[in-house]
Coordinates of C-alpha atoms and ligand atoms in Angstrom, one line a residue:
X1 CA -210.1 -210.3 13.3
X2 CA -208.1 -211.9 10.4
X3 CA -204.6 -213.2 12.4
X4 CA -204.9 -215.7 15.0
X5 CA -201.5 -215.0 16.8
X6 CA -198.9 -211.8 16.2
X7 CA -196.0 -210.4 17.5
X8 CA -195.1 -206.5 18.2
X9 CA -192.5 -204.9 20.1
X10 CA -191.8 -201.2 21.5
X11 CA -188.7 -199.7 22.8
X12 CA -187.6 -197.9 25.8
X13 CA -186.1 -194.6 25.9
X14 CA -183.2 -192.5 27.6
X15 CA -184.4 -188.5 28.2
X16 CA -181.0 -186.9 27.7
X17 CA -182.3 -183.5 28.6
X18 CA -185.6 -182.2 29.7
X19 CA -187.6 -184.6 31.7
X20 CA -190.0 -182.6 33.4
X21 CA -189.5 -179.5 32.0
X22 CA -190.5 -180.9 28.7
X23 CA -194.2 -181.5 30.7
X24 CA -194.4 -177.3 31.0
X25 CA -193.7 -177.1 27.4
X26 CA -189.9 -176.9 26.9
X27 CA -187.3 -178.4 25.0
X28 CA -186.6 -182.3 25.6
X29 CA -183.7 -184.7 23.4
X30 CA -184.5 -188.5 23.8
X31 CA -183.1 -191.7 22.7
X32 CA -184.8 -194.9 22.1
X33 CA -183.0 -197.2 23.3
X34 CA -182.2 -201.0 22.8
X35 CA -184.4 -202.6 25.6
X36 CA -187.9 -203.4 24.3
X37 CA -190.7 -204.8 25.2
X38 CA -192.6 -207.6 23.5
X39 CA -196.4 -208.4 23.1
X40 CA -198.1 -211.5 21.7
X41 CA -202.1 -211.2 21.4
X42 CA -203.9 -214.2 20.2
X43 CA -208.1 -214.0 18.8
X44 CA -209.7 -217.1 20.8
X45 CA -213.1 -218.2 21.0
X46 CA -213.7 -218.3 24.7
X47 CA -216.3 -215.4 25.1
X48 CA -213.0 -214.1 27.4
X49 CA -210.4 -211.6 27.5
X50 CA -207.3 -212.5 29.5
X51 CA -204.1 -210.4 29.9
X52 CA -200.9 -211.8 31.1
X53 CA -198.2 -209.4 32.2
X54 CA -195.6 -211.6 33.9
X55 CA -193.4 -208.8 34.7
X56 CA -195.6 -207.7 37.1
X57 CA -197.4 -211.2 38.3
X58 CA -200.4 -210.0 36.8
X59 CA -202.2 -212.8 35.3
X60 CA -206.5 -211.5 34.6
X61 CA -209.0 -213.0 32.4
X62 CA -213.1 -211.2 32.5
X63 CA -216.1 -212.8 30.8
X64 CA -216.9 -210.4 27.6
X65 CA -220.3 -210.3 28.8
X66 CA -219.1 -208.6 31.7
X67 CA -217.2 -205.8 30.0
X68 CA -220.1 -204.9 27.1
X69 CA -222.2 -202.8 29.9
X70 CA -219.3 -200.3 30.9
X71 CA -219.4 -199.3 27.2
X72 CA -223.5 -198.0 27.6
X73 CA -223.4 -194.7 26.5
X74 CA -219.4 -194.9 25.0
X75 CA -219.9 -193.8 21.3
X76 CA -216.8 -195.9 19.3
X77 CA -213.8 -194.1 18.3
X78 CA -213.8 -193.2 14.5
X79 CA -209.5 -193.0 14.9
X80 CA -209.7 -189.6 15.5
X81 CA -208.9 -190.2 19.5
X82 CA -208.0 -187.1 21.4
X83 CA -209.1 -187.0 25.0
X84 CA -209.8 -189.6 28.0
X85 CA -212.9 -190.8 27.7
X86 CA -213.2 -189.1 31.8
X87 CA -216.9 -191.6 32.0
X88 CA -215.5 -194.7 30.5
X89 CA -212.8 -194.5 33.1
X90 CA -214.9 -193.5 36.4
X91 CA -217.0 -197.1 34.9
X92 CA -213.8 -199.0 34.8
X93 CA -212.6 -197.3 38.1
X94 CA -215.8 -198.5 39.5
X95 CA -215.7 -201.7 37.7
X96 CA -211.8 -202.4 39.2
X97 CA -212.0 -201.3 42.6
X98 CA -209.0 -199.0 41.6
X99 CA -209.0 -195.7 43.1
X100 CA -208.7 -192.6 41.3
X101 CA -205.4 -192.4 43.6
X102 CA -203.9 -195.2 43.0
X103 CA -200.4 -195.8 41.4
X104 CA -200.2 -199.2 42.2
X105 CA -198.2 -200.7 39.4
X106 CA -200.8 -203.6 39.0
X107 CA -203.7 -201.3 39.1
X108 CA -202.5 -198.9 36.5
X109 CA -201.6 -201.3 33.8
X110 CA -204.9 -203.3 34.1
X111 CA -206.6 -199.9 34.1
X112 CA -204.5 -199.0 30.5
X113 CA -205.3 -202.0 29.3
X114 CA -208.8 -202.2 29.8
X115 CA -209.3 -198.8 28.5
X116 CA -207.5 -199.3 25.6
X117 CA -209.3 -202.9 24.6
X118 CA -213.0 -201.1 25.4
X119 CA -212.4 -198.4 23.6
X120 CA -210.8 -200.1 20.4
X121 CA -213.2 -202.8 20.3
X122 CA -216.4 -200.6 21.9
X123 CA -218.2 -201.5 18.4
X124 CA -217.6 -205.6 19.3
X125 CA -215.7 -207.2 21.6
X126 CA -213.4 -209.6 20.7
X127 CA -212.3 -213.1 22.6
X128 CA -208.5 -211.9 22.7
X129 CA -205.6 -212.9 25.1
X130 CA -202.4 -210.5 25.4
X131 CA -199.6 -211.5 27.2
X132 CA -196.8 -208.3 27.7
X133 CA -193.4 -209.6 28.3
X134 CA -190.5 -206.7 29.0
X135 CA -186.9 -206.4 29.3
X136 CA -187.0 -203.5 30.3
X137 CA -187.6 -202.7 34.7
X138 CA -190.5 -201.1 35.5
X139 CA -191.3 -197.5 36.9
X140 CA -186.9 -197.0 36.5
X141 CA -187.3 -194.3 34.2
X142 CA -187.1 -195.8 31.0
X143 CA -190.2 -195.4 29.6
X144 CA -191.5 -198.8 30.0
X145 CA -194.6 -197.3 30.5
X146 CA -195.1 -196.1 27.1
X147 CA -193.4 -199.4 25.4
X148 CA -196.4 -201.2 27.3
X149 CA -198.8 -198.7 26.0
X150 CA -197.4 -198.6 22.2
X151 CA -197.4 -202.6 22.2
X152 CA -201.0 -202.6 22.9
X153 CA -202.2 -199.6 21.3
X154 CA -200.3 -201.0 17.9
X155 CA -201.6 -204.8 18.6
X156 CA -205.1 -203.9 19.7
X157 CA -205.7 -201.3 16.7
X158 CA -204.4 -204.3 14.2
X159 CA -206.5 -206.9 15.8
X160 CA -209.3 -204.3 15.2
X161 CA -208.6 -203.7 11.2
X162 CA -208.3 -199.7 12.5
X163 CA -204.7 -200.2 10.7
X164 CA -203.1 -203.0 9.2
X165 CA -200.7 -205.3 10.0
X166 CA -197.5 -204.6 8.0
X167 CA -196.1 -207.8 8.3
X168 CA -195.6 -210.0 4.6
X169 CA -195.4 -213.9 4.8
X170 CA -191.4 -212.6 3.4
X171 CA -190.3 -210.4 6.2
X172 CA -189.0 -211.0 10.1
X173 CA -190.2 -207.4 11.1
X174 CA -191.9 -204.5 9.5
X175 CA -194.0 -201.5 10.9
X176 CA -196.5 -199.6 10.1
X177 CA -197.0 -196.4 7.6
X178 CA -196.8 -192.5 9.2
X179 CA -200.3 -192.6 9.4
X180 CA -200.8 -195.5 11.0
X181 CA -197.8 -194.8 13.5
X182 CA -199.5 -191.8 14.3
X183 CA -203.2 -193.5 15.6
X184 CA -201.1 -196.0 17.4
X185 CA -198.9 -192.8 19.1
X186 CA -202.3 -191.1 19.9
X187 CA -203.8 -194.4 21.8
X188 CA -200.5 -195.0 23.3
X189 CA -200.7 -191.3 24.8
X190 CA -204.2 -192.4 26.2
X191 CA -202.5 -195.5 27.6
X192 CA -199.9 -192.8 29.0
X193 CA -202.6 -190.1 30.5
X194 CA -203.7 -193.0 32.6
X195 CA -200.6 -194.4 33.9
X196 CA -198.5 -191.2 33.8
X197 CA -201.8 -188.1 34.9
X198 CA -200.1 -185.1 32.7
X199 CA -197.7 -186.8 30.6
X200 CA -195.9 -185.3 28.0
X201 CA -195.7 -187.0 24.6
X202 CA -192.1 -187.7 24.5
X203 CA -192.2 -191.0 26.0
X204 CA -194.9 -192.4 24.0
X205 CA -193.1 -190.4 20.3
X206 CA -189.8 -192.4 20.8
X207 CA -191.4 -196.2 21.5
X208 CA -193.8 -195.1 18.3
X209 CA -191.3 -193.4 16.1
X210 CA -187.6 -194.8 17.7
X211 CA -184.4 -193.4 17.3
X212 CA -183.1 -189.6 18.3
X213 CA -185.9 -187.4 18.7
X214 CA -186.1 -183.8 20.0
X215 CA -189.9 -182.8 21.3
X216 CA -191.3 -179.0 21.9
X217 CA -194.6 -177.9 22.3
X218 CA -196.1 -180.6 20.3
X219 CA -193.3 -180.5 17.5
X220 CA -191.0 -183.7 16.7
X221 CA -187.5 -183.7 15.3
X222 CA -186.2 -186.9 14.3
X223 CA -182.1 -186.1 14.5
X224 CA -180.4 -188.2 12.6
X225 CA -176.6 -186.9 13.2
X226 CA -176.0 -188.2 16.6
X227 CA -172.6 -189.2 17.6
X228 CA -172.0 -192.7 19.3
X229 CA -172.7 -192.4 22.9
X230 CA -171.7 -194.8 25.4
X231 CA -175.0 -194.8 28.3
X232 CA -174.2 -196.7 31.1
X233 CA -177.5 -197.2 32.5
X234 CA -178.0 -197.8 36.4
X235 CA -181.3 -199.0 38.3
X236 CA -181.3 -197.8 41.8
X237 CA -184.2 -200.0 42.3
X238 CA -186.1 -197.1 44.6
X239 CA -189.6 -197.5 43.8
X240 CA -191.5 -194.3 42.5
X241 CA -194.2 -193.3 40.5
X242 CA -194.3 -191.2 37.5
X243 CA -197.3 -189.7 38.3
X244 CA -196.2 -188.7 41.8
X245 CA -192.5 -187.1 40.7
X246 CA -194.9 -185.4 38.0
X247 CA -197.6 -183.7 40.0
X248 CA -195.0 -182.7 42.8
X249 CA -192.7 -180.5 40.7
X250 CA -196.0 -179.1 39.4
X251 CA -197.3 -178.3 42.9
X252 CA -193.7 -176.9 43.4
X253 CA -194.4 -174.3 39.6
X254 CA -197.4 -173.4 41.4
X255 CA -196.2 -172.6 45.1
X256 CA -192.7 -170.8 43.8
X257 CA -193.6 -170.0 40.2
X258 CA -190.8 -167.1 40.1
X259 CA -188.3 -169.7 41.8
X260 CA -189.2 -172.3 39.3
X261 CA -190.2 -170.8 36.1
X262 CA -186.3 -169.5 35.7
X263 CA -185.4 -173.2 36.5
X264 CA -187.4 -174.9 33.5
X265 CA -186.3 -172.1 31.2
X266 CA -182.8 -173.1 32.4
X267 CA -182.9 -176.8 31.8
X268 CA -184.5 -176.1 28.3
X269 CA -181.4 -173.9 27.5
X270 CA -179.5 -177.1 28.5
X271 CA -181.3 -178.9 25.8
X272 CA -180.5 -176.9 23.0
X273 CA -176.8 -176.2 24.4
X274 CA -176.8 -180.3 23.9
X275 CA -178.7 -180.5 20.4
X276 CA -176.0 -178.0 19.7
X277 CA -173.2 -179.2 21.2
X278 CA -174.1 -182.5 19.1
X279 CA -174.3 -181.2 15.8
X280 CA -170.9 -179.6 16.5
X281 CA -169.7 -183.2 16.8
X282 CA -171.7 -184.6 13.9
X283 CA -170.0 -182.0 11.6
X284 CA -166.4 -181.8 12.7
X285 CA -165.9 -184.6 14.8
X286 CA -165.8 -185.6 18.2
X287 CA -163.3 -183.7 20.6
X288 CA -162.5 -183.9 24.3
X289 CA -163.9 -180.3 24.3
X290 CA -167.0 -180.6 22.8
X291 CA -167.5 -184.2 25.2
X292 CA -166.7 -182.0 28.4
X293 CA -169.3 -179.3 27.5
X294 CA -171.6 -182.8 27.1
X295 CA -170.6 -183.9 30.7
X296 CA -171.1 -180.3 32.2
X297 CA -174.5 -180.0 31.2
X298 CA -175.5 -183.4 32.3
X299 CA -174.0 -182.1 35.6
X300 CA -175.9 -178.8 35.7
X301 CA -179.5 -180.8 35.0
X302 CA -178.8 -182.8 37.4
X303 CA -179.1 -179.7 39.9
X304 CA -181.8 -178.8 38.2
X305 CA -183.9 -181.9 38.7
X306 CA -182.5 -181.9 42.3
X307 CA -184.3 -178.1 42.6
X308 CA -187.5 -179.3 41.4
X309 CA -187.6 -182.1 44.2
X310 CA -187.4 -185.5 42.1
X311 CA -183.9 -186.4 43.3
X312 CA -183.1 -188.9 45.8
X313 CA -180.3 -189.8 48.0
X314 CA -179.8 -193.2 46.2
X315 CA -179.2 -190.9 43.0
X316 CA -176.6 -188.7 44.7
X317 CA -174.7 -191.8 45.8
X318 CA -174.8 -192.9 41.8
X319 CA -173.2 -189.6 41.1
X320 CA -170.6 -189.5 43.9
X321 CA -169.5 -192.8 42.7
X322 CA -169.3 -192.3 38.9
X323 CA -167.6 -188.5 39.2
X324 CA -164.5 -190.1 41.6
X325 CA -163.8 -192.2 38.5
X326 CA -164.7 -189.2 35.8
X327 CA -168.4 -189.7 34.9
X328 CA -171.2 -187.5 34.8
X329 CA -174.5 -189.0 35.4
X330 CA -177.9 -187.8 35.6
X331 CA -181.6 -188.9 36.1
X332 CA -183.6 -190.0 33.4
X333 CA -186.7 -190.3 35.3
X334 CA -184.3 -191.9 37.2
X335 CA -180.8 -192.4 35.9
X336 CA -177.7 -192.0 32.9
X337 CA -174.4 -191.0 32.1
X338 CA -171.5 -190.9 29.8
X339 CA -168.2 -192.7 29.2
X340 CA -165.0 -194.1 28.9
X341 CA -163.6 -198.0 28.4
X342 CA -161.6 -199.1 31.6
X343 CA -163.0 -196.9 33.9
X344 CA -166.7 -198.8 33.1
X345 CA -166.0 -201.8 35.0
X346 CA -164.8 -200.5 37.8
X347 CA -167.1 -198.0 38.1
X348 CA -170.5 -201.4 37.7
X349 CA -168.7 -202.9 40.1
X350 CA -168.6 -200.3 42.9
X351 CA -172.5 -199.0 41.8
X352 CA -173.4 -203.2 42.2
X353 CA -172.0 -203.0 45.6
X354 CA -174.4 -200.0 46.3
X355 CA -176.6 -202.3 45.7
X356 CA -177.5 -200.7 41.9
X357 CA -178.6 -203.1 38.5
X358 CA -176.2 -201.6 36.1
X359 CA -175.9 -202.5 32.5
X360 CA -174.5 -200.8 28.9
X361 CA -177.0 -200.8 26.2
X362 CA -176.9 -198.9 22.7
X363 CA -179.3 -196.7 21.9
X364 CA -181.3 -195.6 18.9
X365 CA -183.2 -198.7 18.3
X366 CA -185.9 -198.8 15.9
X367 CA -189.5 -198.1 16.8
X368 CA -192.7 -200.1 17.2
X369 CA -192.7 -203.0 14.9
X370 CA -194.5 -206.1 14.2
X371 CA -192.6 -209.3 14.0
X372 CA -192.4 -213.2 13.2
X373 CA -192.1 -215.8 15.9
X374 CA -189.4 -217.1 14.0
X375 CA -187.6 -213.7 14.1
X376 CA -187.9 -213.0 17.9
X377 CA -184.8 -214.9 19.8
X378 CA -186.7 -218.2 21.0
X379 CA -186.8 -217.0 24.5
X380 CA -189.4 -214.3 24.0
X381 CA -192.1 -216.3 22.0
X382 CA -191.6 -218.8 25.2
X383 CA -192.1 -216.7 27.3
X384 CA -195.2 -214.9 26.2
X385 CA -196.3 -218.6 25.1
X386 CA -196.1 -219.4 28.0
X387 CA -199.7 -217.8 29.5
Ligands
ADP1 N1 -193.9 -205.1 31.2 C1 -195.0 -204.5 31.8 N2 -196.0 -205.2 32.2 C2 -197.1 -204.6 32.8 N3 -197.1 -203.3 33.1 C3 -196.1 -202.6 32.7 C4 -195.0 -203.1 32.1 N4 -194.1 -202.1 31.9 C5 -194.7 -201.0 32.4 N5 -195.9 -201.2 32.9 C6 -196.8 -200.3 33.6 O1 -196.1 -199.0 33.6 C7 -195.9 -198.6 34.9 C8 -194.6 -197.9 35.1 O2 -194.6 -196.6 34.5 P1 -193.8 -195.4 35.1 O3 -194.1 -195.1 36.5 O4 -194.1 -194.3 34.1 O5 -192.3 -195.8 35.0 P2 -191.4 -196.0 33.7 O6 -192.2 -195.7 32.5 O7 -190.3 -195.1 33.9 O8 -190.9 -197.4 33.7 C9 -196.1 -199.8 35.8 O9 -196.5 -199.4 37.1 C10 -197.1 -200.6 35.0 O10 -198.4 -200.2 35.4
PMV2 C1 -190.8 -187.0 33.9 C2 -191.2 -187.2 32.4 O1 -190.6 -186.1 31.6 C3 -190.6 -188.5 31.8 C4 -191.1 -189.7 32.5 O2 -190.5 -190.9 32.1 P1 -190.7 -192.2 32.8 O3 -192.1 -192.6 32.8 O4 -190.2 -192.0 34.3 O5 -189.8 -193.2 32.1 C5 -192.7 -187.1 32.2 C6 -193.2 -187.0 30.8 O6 -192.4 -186.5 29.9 O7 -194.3 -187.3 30.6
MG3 MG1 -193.5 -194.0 32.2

């Protein structure tokens, strides 16, 4: 390992249209967005790995020693990663105590990690200690999942030598080449596979690649010619699990697959309506028109995600309160929307009285990227110093 101590970071994202569906192999459009989340790793010589994830009050360290035997057997990754590793997992799963059922939050992003670090370093592990700082809430919808599992897929593979770190004694942030940004997408997925069960690689794409992307089957768009669109984002602090919301609408394909089937094909028609409806915009300008067929698809996949079971009551109050003022909202994984000036304020206010974290953010933020301390407002290097 050449670098002592290094910075990266990884955004969140905002699925405008297809969460879900885009799991059964339809059309998604999402939007990085300008939350990230931060990651220091430092090489040490203490024969120990520690991670610190303060977001979570998660605060591990394990002997090296202790690790090298759940890699018997594990042949090392030559950067071609594709699948879990299903044996390596069972050993950490054993290893852990964690449960093949488990979605506790802790659990799963110990598990990740773990997984990630063995796997990377399977050839010889290193004395590392990563400490994950966010701004982003966790399990809200907005991807923080797969900005945790970019940030240590990108750190971990650097750390390695498996790619290089872009960073020049010059620069305050850089990132990698396509190549590179593609190994640390494909680790990130594995990160995501083991957080997420059957996740689809949207997630993952925008905190690797950032900015507007549309995903089907495999295929990624970047879109450049996105209007300026005002997200007012709103946390209804439910707890939920990916994983769960995931595998129910599949049991729900499975059990009414003619009832469903129609329903996904729907909401991936309300994808392209929107990629549409946006390049309209791009070419001849906004209009009130073109932003009221914007808010009447949000509204129609909104009933969609209600039919396939991953709405909630807390969400239904979000939307009551936003349409009596004129705003269409929708989940993403669990909540967005669209806008006008005076009415926003207002409109916090009564969803803070519900009891809702509501904030404005841009979106289209860059990707992951490795940065100086000195770039990184003080707070964060304090933060992540701190462990
Ligand atoms: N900052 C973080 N620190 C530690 N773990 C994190 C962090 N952010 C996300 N995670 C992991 O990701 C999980 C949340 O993923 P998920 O349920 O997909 O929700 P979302 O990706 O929408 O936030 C958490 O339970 C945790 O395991
Ligand atoms: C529901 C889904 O479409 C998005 C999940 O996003 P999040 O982890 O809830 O932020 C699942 C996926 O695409 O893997
Ligand atoms: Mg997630």
């Amino acid at each position: 390992m050449q670098t002592r101590e290094f910075f990266v970071s990884a955004p969140g994202k905002v699925i405008l249209h297809g969460e879900h569906s885009v799991v059964h192999g339809k059309v998604a459009l999402a939007v990085s967005l300008n939350l990230r989340t931060f990651l220091r790793l430092q090489s040490t010589s203490s024969g120990e790995v520690h991670i610190n994830l303060p977001n979570i009050d998660t605060f591990l360290s394990w002997e090296i020693t202790a690790l090298q035997p759940l890699l018997a057997g594990c042949k090392a990754e030559q950067g071609g990663v594709k699948e879990l590793d299903a044996d390596l997992l069972k050993r950490l799963r054993e290893f852990t105590g964690i449960s093949e059922d488990s979605t506790d939050t802790r659990s799963m992003a110990v598990l990740a990690f773990l997984y990630m670090y063995l796997s990377v370093f399977a050839e010889s592990l290193a004395s590392i200690t990563v400490s994950v700082w966010s701004e982003l809430p966790t399990g809200a919808g907005l991807g923080s999942s797969a900005a945790y599992n970019v940030c240590l897929s990108a750190a971990l593979l650097s750390a390695r030598g498996n790619i290089s770190y872009p960073l020049t004694p010059q620069q305050e942030s850089a990132r990698w080449s396509k190549e590179e940004m593609e190994l640390i997408n494909r680790w990130a997925f594995m990160g995501e596979k083991i957080i997420h069960g059957n996740p689809s690689v949207v997630d993952n794409a925008v905190g690797t690649w950032g900015g507007f992307l549309r995903y089907h089957a495999g295929n990624i768009t970047p879109l450049s010619w996105v209007p300026i669109l005002r997200i007012l984002l709103t946390n209804t602090k439910v707890p939920r699990s990916t994983k769960v919301l995931v595998s129910g609408v599949k049991d729900k394909i499975n059990k009414f697959p003619s009832v469903m089937k129609p329903v996904l094909e729907s909401v991936s028609a309300v994808s392209c309506a929107c990629e549409q409806t946006l390049t309209e915009m791009a070419a001849h300008g906004p209009s009130a028109e073109l932003y009221n067929i914007l808010e009447e698809l949000i509204d129609i996949n909104q009933h969609h995600l209600n039919v396939m079971g991953v709405g909630h009551s807390s969400l239904d109050t979000l939307c009551r309160v936003t349409l009596a003022r004129g705003l269409h909202s929708k989940l993403t994984g669990a909540g967005g929307g669209e806008t006008d000036t005076s009415v926003i304020q207002s409109t916090v206010e009564e969803l803070k009285a519900c009891g809702f974290d509501c904030w404005e953010t841009s979106i289209g933020a860059p990707g992951v990227q490795q940065h100086s301390s000195a770039a990184l407002s003080q707070d964060i290097p304090k933060i992540l110093h701190s462990y």
